[in-house]
Coordinates of C-alpha atoms in Angstrom, one line a residue:
X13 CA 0.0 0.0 0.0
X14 CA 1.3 3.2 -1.2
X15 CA 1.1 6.5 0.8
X16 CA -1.6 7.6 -1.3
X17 CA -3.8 5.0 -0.3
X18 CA -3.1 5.6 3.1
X19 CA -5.8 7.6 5.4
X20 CA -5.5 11.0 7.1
X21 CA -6.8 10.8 10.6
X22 CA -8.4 13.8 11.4
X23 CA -9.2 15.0 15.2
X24 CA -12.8 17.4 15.0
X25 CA -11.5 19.8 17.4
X26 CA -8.3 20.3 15.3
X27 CA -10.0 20.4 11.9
X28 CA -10.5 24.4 11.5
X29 CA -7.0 24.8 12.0
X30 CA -5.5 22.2 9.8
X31 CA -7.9 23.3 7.0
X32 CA -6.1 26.7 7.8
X33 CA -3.1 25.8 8.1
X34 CA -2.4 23.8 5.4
X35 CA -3.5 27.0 3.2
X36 CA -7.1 24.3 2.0
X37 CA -8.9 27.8 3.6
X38 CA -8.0 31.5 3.9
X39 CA -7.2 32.5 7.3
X40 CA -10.1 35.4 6.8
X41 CA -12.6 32.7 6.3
X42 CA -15.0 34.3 9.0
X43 CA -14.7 37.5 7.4
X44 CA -16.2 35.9 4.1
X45 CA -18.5 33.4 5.7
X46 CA -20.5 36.0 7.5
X47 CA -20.3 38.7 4.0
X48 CA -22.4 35.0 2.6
X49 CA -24.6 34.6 5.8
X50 CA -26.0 38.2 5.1
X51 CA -26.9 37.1 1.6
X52 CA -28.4 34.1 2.5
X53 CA -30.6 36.0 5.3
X54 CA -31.6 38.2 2.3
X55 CA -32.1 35.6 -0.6
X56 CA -34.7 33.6 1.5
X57 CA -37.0 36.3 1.8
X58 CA -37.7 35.4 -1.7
X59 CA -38.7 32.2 -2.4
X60 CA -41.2 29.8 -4.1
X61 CA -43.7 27.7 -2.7
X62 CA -42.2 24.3 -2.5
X63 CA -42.2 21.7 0.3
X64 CA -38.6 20.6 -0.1
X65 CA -37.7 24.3 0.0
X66 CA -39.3 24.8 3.2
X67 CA -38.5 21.8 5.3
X68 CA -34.4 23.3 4.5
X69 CA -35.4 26.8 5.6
X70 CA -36.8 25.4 8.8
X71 CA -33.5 23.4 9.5
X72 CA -31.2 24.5 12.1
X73 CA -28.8 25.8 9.3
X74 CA -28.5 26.6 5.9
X75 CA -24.6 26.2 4.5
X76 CA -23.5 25.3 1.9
X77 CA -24.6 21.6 0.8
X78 CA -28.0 23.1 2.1
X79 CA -27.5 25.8 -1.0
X80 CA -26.5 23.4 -3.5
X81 CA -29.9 21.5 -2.8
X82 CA -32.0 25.1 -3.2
X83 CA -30.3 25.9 -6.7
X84 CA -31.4 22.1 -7.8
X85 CA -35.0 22.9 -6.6
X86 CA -34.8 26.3 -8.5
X87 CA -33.7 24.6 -12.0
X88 CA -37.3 23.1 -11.8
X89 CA -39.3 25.8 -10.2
X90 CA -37.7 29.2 -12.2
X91 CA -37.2 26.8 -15.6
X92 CA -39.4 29.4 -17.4
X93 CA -36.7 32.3 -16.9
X94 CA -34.5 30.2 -18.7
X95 CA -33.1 31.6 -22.3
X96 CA -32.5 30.1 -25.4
X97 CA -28.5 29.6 -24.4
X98 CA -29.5 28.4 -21.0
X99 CA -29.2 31.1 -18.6
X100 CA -31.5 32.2 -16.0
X101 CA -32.8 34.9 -16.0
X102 CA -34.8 34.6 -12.3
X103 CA -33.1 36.5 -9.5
X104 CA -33.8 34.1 -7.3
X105 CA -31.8 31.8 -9.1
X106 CA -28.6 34.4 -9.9
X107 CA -28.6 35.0 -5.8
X108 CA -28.4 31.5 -4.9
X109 CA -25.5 31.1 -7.7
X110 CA -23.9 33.8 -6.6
X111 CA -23.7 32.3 -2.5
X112 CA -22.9 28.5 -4.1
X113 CA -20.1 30.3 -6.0
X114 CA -18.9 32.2 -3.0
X115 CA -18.8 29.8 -0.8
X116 CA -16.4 27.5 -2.9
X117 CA -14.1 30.7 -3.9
X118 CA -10.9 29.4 -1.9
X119 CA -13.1 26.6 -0.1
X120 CA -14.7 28.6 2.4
X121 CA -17.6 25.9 2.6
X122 CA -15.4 23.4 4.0
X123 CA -14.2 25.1 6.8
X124 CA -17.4 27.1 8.0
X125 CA -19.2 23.4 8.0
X126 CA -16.1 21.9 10.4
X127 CA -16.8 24.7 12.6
X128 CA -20.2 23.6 12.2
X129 CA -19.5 20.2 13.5
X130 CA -17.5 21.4 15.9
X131 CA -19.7 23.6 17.3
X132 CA -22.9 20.8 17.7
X133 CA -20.5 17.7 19.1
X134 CA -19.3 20.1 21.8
X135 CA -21.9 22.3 22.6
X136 CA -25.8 22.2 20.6
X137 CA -25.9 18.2 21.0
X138 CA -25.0 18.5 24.9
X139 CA -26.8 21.6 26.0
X140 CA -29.8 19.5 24.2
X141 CA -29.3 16.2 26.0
X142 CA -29.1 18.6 29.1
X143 CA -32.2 20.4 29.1
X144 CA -33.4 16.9 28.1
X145 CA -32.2 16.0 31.5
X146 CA -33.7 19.2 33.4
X147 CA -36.9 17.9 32.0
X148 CA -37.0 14.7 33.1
X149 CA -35.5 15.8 37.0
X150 CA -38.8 18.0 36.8
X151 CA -40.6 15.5 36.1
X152 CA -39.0 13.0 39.1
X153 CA -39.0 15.9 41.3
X154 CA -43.1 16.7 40.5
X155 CA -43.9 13.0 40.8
X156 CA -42.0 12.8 44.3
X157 CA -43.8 16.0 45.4
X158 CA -47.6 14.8 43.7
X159 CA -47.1 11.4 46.4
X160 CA -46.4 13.9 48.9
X161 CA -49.4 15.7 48.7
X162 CA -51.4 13.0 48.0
X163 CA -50.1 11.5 52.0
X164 CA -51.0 15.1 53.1
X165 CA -54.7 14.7 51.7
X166 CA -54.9 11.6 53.2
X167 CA -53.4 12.5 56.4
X168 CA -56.1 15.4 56.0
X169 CA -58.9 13.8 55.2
X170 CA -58.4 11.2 58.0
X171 CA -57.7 14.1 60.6
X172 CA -61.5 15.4 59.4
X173 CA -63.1 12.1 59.3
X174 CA -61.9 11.6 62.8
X175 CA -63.2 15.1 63.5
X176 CA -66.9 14.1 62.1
X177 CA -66.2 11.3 64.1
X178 CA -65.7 13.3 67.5
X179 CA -68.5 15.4 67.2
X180 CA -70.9 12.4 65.6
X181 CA -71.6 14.1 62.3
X182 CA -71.0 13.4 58.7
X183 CA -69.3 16.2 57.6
X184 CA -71.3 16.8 54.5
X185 CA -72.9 20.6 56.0
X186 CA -71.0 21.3 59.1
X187 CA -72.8 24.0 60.5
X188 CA -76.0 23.0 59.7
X189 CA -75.2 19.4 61.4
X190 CA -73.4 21.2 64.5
X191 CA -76.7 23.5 64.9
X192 CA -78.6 19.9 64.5
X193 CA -76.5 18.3 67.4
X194 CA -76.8 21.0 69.4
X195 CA -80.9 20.7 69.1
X196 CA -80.5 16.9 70.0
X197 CA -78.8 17.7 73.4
X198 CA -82.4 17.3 75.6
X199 CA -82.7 14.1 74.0
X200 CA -79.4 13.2 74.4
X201 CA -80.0 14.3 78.1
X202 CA -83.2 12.3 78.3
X203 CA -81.4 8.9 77.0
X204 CA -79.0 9.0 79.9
X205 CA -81.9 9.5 82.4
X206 CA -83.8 6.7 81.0
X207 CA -83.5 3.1 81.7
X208 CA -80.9 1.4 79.1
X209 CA -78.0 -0.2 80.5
X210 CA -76.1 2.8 81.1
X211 CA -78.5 4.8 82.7
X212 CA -78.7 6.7 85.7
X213 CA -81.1 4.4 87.6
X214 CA -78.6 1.6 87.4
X215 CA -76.9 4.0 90.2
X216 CA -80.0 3.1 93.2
X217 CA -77.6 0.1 94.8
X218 CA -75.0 2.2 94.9
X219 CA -76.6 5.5 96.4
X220 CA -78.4 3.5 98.7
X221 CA -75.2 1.8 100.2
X222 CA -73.6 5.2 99.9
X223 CA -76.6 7.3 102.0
X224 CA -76.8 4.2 104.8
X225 CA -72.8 3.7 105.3
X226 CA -72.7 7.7 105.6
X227 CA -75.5 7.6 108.0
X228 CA -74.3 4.9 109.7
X229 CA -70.8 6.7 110.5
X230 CA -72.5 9.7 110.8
X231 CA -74.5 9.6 113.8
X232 CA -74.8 13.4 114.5
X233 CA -78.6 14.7 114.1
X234 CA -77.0 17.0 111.0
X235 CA -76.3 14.3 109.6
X236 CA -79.7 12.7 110.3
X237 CA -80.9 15.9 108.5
X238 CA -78.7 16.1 105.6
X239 CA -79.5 15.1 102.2
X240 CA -77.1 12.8 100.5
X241 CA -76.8 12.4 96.4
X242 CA -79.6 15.0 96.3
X243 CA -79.2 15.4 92.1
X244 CA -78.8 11.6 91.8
X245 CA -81.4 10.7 94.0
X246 CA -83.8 13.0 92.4
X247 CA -83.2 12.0 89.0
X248 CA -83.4 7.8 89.5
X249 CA -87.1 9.0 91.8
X250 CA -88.3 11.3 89.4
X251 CA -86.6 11.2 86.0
X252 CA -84.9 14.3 84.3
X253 CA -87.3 16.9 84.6
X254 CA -87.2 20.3 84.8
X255 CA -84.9 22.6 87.1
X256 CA -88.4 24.4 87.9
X257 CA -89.9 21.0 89.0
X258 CA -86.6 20.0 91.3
X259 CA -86.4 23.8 92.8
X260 CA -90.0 23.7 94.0
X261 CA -90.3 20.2 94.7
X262 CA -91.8 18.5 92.0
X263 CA -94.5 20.5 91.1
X264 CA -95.4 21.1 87.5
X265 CA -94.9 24.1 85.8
X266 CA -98.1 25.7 83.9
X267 CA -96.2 25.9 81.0
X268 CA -92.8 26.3 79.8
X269 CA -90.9 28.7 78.0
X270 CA -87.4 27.3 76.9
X271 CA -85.1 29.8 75.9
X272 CA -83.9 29.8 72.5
X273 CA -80.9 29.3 71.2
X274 CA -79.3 31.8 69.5
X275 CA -76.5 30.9 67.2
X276 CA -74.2 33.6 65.8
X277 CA -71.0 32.6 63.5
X278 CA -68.8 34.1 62.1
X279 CA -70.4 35.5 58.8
X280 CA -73.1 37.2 61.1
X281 CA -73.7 40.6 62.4
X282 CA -71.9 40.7 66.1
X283 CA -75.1 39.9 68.9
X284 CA -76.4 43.3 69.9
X285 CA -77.7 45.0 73.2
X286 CA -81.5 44.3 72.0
X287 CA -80.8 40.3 71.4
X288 CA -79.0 40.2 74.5
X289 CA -82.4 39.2 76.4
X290 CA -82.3 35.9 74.3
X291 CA -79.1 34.2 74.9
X292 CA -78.8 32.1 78.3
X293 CA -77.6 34.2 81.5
X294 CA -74.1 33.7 82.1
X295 CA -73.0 31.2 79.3
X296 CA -71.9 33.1 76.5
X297 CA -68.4 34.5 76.0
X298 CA -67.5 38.4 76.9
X299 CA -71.4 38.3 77.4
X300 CA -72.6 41.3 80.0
X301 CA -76.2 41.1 80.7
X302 CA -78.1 42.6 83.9
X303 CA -80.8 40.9 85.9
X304 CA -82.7 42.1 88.5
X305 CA -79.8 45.0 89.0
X306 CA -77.2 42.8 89.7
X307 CA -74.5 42.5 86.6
X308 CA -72.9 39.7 85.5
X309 CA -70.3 39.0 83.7
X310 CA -68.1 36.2 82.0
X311 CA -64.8 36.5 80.2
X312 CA -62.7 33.5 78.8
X313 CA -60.6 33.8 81.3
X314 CA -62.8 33.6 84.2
X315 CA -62.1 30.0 85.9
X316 CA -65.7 28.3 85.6
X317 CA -65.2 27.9 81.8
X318 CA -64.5 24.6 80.9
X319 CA -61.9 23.7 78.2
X320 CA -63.7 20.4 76.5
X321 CA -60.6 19.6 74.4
X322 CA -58.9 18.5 78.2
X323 CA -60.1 16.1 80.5
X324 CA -61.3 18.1 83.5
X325 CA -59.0 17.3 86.6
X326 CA -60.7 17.3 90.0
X327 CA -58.7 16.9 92.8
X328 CA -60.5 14.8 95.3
X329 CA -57.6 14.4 98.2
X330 CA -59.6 16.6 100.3
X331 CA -63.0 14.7 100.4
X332 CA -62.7 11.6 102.8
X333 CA -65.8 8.9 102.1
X334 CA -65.2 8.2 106.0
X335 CA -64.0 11.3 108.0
X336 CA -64.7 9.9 111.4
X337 CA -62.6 6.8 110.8
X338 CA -59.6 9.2 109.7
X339 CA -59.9 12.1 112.3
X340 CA -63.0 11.3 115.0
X341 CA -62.4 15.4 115.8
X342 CA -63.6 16.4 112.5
X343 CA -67.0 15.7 113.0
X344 CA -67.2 18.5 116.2
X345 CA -65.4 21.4 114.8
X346 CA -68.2 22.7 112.4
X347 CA -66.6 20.8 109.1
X348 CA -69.4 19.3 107.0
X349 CA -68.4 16.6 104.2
X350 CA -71.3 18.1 101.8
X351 CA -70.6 21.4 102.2
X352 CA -68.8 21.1 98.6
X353 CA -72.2 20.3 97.5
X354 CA -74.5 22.5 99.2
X355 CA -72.5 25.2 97.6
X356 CA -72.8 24.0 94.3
X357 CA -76.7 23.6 95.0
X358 CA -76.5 27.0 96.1
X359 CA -75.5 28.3 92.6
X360 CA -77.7 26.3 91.0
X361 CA -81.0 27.8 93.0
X362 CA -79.3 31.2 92.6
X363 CA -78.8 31.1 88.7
X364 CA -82.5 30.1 87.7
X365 CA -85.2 32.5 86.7
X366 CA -87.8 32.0 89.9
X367 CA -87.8 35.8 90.9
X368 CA -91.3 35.9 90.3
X369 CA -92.8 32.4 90.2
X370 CA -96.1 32.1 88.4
X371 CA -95.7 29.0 87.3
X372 CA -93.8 29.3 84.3
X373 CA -90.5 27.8 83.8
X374 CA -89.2 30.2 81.9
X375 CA -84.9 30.6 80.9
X376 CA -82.9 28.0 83.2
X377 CA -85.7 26.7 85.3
X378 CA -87.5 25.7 81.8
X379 CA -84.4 23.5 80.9
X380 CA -83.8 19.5 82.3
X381 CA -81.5 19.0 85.0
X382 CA -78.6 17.3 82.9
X383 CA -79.0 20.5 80.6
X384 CA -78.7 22.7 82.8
X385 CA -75.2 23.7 83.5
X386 CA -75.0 24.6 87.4
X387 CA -77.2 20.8 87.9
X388 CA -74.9 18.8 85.6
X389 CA -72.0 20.4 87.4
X390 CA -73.5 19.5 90.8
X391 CA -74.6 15.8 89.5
X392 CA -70.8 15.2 87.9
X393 CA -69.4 15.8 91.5
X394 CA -72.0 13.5 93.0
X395 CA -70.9 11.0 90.4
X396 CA -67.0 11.8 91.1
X397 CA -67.9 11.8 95.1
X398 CA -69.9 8.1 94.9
X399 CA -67.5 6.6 92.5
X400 CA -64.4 7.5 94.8
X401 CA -66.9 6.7 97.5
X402 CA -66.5 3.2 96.0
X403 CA -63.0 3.3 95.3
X404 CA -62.4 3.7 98.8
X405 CA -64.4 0.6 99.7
X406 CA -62.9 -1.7 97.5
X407 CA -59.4 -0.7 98.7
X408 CA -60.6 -1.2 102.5
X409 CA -62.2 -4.6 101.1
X410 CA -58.6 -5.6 100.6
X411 CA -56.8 -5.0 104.2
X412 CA -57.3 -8.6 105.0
X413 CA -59.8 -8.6 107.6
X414 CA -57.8 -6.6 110.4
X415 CA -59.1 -6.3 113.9
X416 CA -59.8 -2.9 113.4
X417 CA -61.8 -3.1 110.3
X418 CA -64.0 -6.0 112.0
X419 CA -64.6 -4.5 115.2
X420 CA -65.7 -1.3 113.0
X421 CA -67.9 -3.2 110.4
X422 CA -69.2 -5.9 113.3
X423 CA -72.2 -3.4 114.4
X424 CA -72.8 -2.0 111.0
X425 CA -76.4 -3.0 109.6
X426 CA -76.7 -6.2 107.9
X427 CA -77.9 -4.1 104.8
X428 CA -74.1 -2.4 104.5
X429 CA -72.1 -6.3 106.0
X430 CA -74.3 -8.2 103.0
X431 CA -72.3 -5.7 100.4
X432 CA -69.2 -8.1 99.0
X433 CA -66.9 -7.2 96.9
X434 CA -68.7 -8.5 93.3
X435 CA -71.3 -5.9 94.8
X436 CA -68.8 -3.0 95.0
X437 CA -67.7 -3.9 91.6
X438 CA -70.7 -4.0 90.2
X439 CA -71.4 -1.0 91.7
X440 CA -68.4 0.7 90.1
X441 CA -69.1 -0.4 86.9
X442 CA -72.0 1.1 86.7
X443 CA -70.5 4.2 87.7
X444 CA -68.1 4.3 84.9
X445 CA -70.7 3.4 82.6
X446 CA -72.4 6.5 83.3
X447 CA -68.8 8.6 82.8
X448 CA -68.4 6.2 79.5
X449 CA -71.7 7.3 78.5
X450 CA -71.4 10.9 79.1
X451 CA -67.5 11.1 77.4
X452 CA -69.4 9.4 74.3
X453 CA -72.1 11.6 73.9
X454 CA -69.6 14.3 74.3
X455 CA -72.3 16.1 76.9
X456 CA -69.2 18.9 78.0
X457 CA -68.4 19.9 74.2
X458 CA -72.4 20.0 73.7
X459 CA -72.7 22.6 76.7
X460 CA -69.6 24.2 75.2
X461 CA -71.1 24.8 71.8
X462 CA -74.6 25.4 72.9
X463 CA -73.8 28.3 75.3
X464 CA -71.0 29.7 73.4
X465 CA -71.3 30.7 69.6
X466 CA -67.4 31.7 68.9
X467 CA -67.2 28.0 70.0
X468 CA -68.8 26.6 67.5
X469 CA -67.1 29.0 65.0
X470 CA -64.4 28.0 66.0
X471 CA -65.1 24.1 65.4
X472 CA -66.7 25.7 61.9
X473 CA -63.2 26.9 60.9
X474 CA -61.3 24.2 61.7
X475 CA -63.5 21.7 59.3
X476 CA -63.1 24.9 57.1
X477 CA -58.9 24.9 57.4
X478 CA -59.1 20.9 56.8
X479 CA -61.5 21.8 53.7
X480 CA -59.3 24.4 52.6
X481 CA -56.0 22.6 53.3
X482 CA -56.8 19.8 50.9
X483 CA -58.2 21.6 48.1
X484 CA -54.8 23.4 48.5
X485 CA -53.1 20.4 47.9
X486 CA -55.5 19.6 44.8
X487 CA -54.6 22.5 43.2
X488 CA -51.0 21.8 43.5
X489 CA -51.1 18.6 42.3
X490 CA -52.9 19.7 39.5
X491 CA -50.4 22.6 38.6
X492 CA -47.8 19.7 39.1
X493 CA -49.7 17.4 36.7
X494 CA -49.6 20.3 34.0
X495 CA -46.1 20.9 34.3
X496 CA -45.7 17.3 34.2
X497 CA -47.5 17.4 30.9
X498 CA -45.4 20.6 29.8
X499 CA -42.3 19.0 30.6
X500 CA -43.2 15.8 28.8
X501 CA -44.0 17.6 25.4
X502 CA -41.0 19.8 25.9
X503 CA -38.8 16.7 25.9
X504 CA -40.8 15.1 23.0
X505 CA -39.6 18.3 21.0
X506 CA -35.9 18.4 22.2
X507 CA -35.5 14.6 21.2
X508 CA -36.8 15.1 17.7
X509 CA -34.8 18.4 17.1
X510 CA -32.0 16.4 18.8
X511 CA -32.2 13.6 16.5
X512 CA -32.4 15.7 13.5
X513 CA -29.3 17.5 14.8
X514 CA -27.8 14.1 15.3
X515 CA -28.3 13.2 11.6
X516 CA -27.3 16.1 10.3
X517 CA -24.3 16.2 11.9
X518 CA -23.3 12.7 11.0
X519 CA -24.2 13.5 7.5
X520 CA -22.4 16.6 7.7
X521 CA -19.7 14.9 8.5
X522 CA -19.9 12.6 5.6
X523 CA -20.1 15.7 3.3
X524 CA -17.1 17.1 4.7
X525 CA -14.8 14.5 4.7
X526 CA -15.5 13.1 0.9
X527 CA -15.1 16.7 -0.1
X528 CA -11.8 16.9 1.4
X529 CA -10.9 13.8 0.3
X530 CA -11.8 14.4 -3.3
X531 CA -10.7 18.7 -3.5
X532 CA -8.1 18.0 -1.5
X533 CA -6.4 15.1 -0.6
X534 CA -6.5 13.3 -4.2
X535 CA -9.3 10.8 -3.1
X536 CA -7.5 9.7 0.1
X537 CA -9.5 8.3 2.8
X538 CA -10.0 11.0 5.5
X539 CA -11.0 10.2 9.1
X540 CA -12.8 12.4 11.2
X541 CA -12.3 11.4 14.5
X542 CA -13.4 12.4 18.2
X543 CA -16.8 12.5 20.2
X544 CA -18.5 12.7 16.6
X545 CA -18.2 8.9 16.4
X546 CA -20.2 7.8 19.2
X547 CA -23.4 10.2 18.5

């Protein structure tokens, strides 16, 4: 093999030069390329309607093969200009000589398309498969965050079904079914009076032992006197009627006039001095309201307000179930164990509406006993009192029979010996039924948003931040899904322009190298060599 038939190896990032340098191309081969970039820019704002034509205009650049393929299209297209010696006479096709012959005047074609190739191998062809890239991180990155928020919604929506759940509503019209719960509290009230299995007449063993083991340790005539379990004992004798009927001893109003309830949220007009009259004495918050010339008035931050999202702790330490068995002395120096509750029943004469009693059981008096606030106060305490009451009894149940303990229980009546301790226990369940009962028909929140109507709008707005929160989310995930979308079609385009950039290069390469070969190199092989190969 002779040194002809040998091939020139070629590096693309050293092709410019040795074009230059071995005088192929003028050193002011920029110079000239641009002079026949600015009348290519101006030729193509003249040109036929052909579809060949356009799909080369529309390329990523026109050099010169690119021109050589226009002036073939404009032998068919401009053949009437031609003369009888066979010159055009079409404009179009003297412009588009004129570039073809420019750009092989000392071979300036050949090195303006190496710079070509040079330029898309190091930077068109990457920066594509980059953004091609970006778009699919954007998309990774959108999925990542779409599972995200879909958790939060979940998280969300569990967090509100568990709300409906709490308050025993569906959630569908919150307000509406609040108001609706609200209205259901006599009846609620009424179902824990009445005799199911976790009533408050299960609760007769238990008082019974309670009043005769009091009375028993209690000899004193105040005690002989005194009324134990009043509220409980009232409602297993006579039911859950009305604080009218248990202030004047069961006697039946002429009629009765509940007062009505008076809802305000927080899309209403603030309550007024004239509507004042119609929301219940002393349970509304910042409420000031005179009666008979004495003023009352209530803040949140007075001490009687309950917080019904904590579990009220009542600190029993100082009632004893047996006070003469502790300290015999307490008995003689003017200490009463009830007067806790005599207090409380106190209040609860004092707060309803019997200035002048007609009959009518009008505001307070006009609502049940378990309704009423200063009664269901008074019958929780009775309920705390008997179940520690119990408590106590158990524990003593358990001191093995000391002397003590029998000679103190060996001239108690047979009625309070008989109790064992499956009675006790018994007894205790039943106690905690009733608490079970009243945690599960969530009687404290029902006070809560019966007497206060910022309460309420204040459970309102929480369903409404849930609400809110996830159509948030929604509305991300859908702007995530559409610039999913977006991103997706944008990398459908930058693979097809970066496959036609791909091919062209490759066949620019092709171009270039038999040209060189043939103009240049008398028909030796030439090898372009570098990242170009492994497009």
């Amino acid at each position: 093999m002779t040194i002809d038939d040998s091939t020139i190896d070629i590096h693309l990032s050293k092709l410019v030069d040795w074009l230059v340098d071995r005088r192929h191309c003028p050193k002011d081969w920029n110079e000239r390329s641009i002079a026949i970039r600015s009348k290519i820019q101006q030729a193509i704002l003249d040109m036929p309607e052909h579809d060949e034509i356009k799909r080369l205009l529309g390329s990523s650049y026109l050099d010169y093969f690119c021109s050589l393929k226009i002036v073939e299209i404009l032998k068919e297209t401009e053949k009437e200009s031609k003369n009888m010696f066979g010159m055009y006479s079409s404009k179009r096709m003297k412009d588009w000589r004129t570039i073809v012959s420019n750009y092989e005047k000392n071979s300036v074609y050949l090195v303006e398309c190496a710079q070509i190739l040079q330029r898309n191998v190091a930077f068109e062809i990457p920066a594509l498969k980059k953004t091609i890239g970006k778009c699919q991180q954007i998309r990774e990155e959108c999925n990542t965050r779409h599972t995200e928020l879909e958790k939060n919604i979940h998280e969300i929506e569990k967090q509100y079904a568990q709300l409906c759940m709490d308050m025993s509503i569906k959630g569908d019209n919150v307000q509406r079914e609040l108001i609706q719960r609200i209205e259901y509290l006599p009846n609620i009230c009424t179902e824990l009076a009445s005799g199911d299995q976790t009533s408050i007449p299960l609760l007769k063993p238990a008082m019974e032992f309670y009043i005769e083991f009091m009375k028993h340790f209690h000899p004193s005539s105040k005690c002989d006197n005194e009324e134990f379990l009043p509220i409980i004992k009232y409602l297993i004798e006579n039911g859950n009627t009305t604080v009218y009927q248990w202030r004047t001893g069961g006697h039946l109003p002429i009629s009765i006039e509940r007062p009505p309830l008076n809802y305000k949220f927080a899309e209403t007009t603030e309550v007024n001095e004239e509507e004042q009259p119609n929301i219940i004495l002393g349970l509304d918050d910042d409420l000031t309201t005179t009666t008979e010339g004495i003023e009352v008035k209530q803040t949140a931050d007075q001490s009687d307000v309950i917080d019904v999202d904590t579990e009220a702790e009542i600190d029993w330490s100082a009632i004893d179930t047996v006070p003469e068995l502790l300290d015999p002395a307490l008995s003689s120096n003017g200490t009463h164990p009830n007067s806790i509750a005599d207090a409380l029943r106190e209040a609860a004469l004092n707060g309803s509406n019997h200035t002048n009693d007609d009959g009518v059981a009008r505001g307070n008096d006009a609502l049940t006993l378990l309704e009423y606030r200063s009664t269901y106060t008074l019958f929780i305490y009775e309920l705390y009192r008997l179940q520690s009451f119990l408590k106590q009894r158990l524990n003593e149940y358990h001191v093995n029979e000391t002397i003590l303990m029998t000679f103190i229980m060996q001239n108690a009546p047979v009625s309070i010996q008989k109790i064992n301790e499956n009675d006790l226990k018994s007894f205790l369940k039943n106690v905690d039924s009733i608490f079970t009962s009243i945690a599960n028909r969530q009687l404290d929140r029902l006070f809560s948003m019966r007497d206060s109507y910022k309460f309420v709008d204040r459970l309102i707005n929480c369903f409404q931040q849930k609400k809110i929160a996830i159509e948030r989310n929604r509305l991300q995930q859908k702007e995530l899904e559409e610039k999913v979308s977006n991103s997706l079609k944008e990398e459908q385009q930058l693979k097809e322009k970066l496959n036609l950039l791909i091919s062209y290069t490759k066949q620019l390469k092709e171009q270039v190298a038999k040209e060189i070969s043939v103009k240049k190199c008398q028909n030796r092989r030439i090898n372009i060599m570098g990242e170009i190969n492994t497009l």
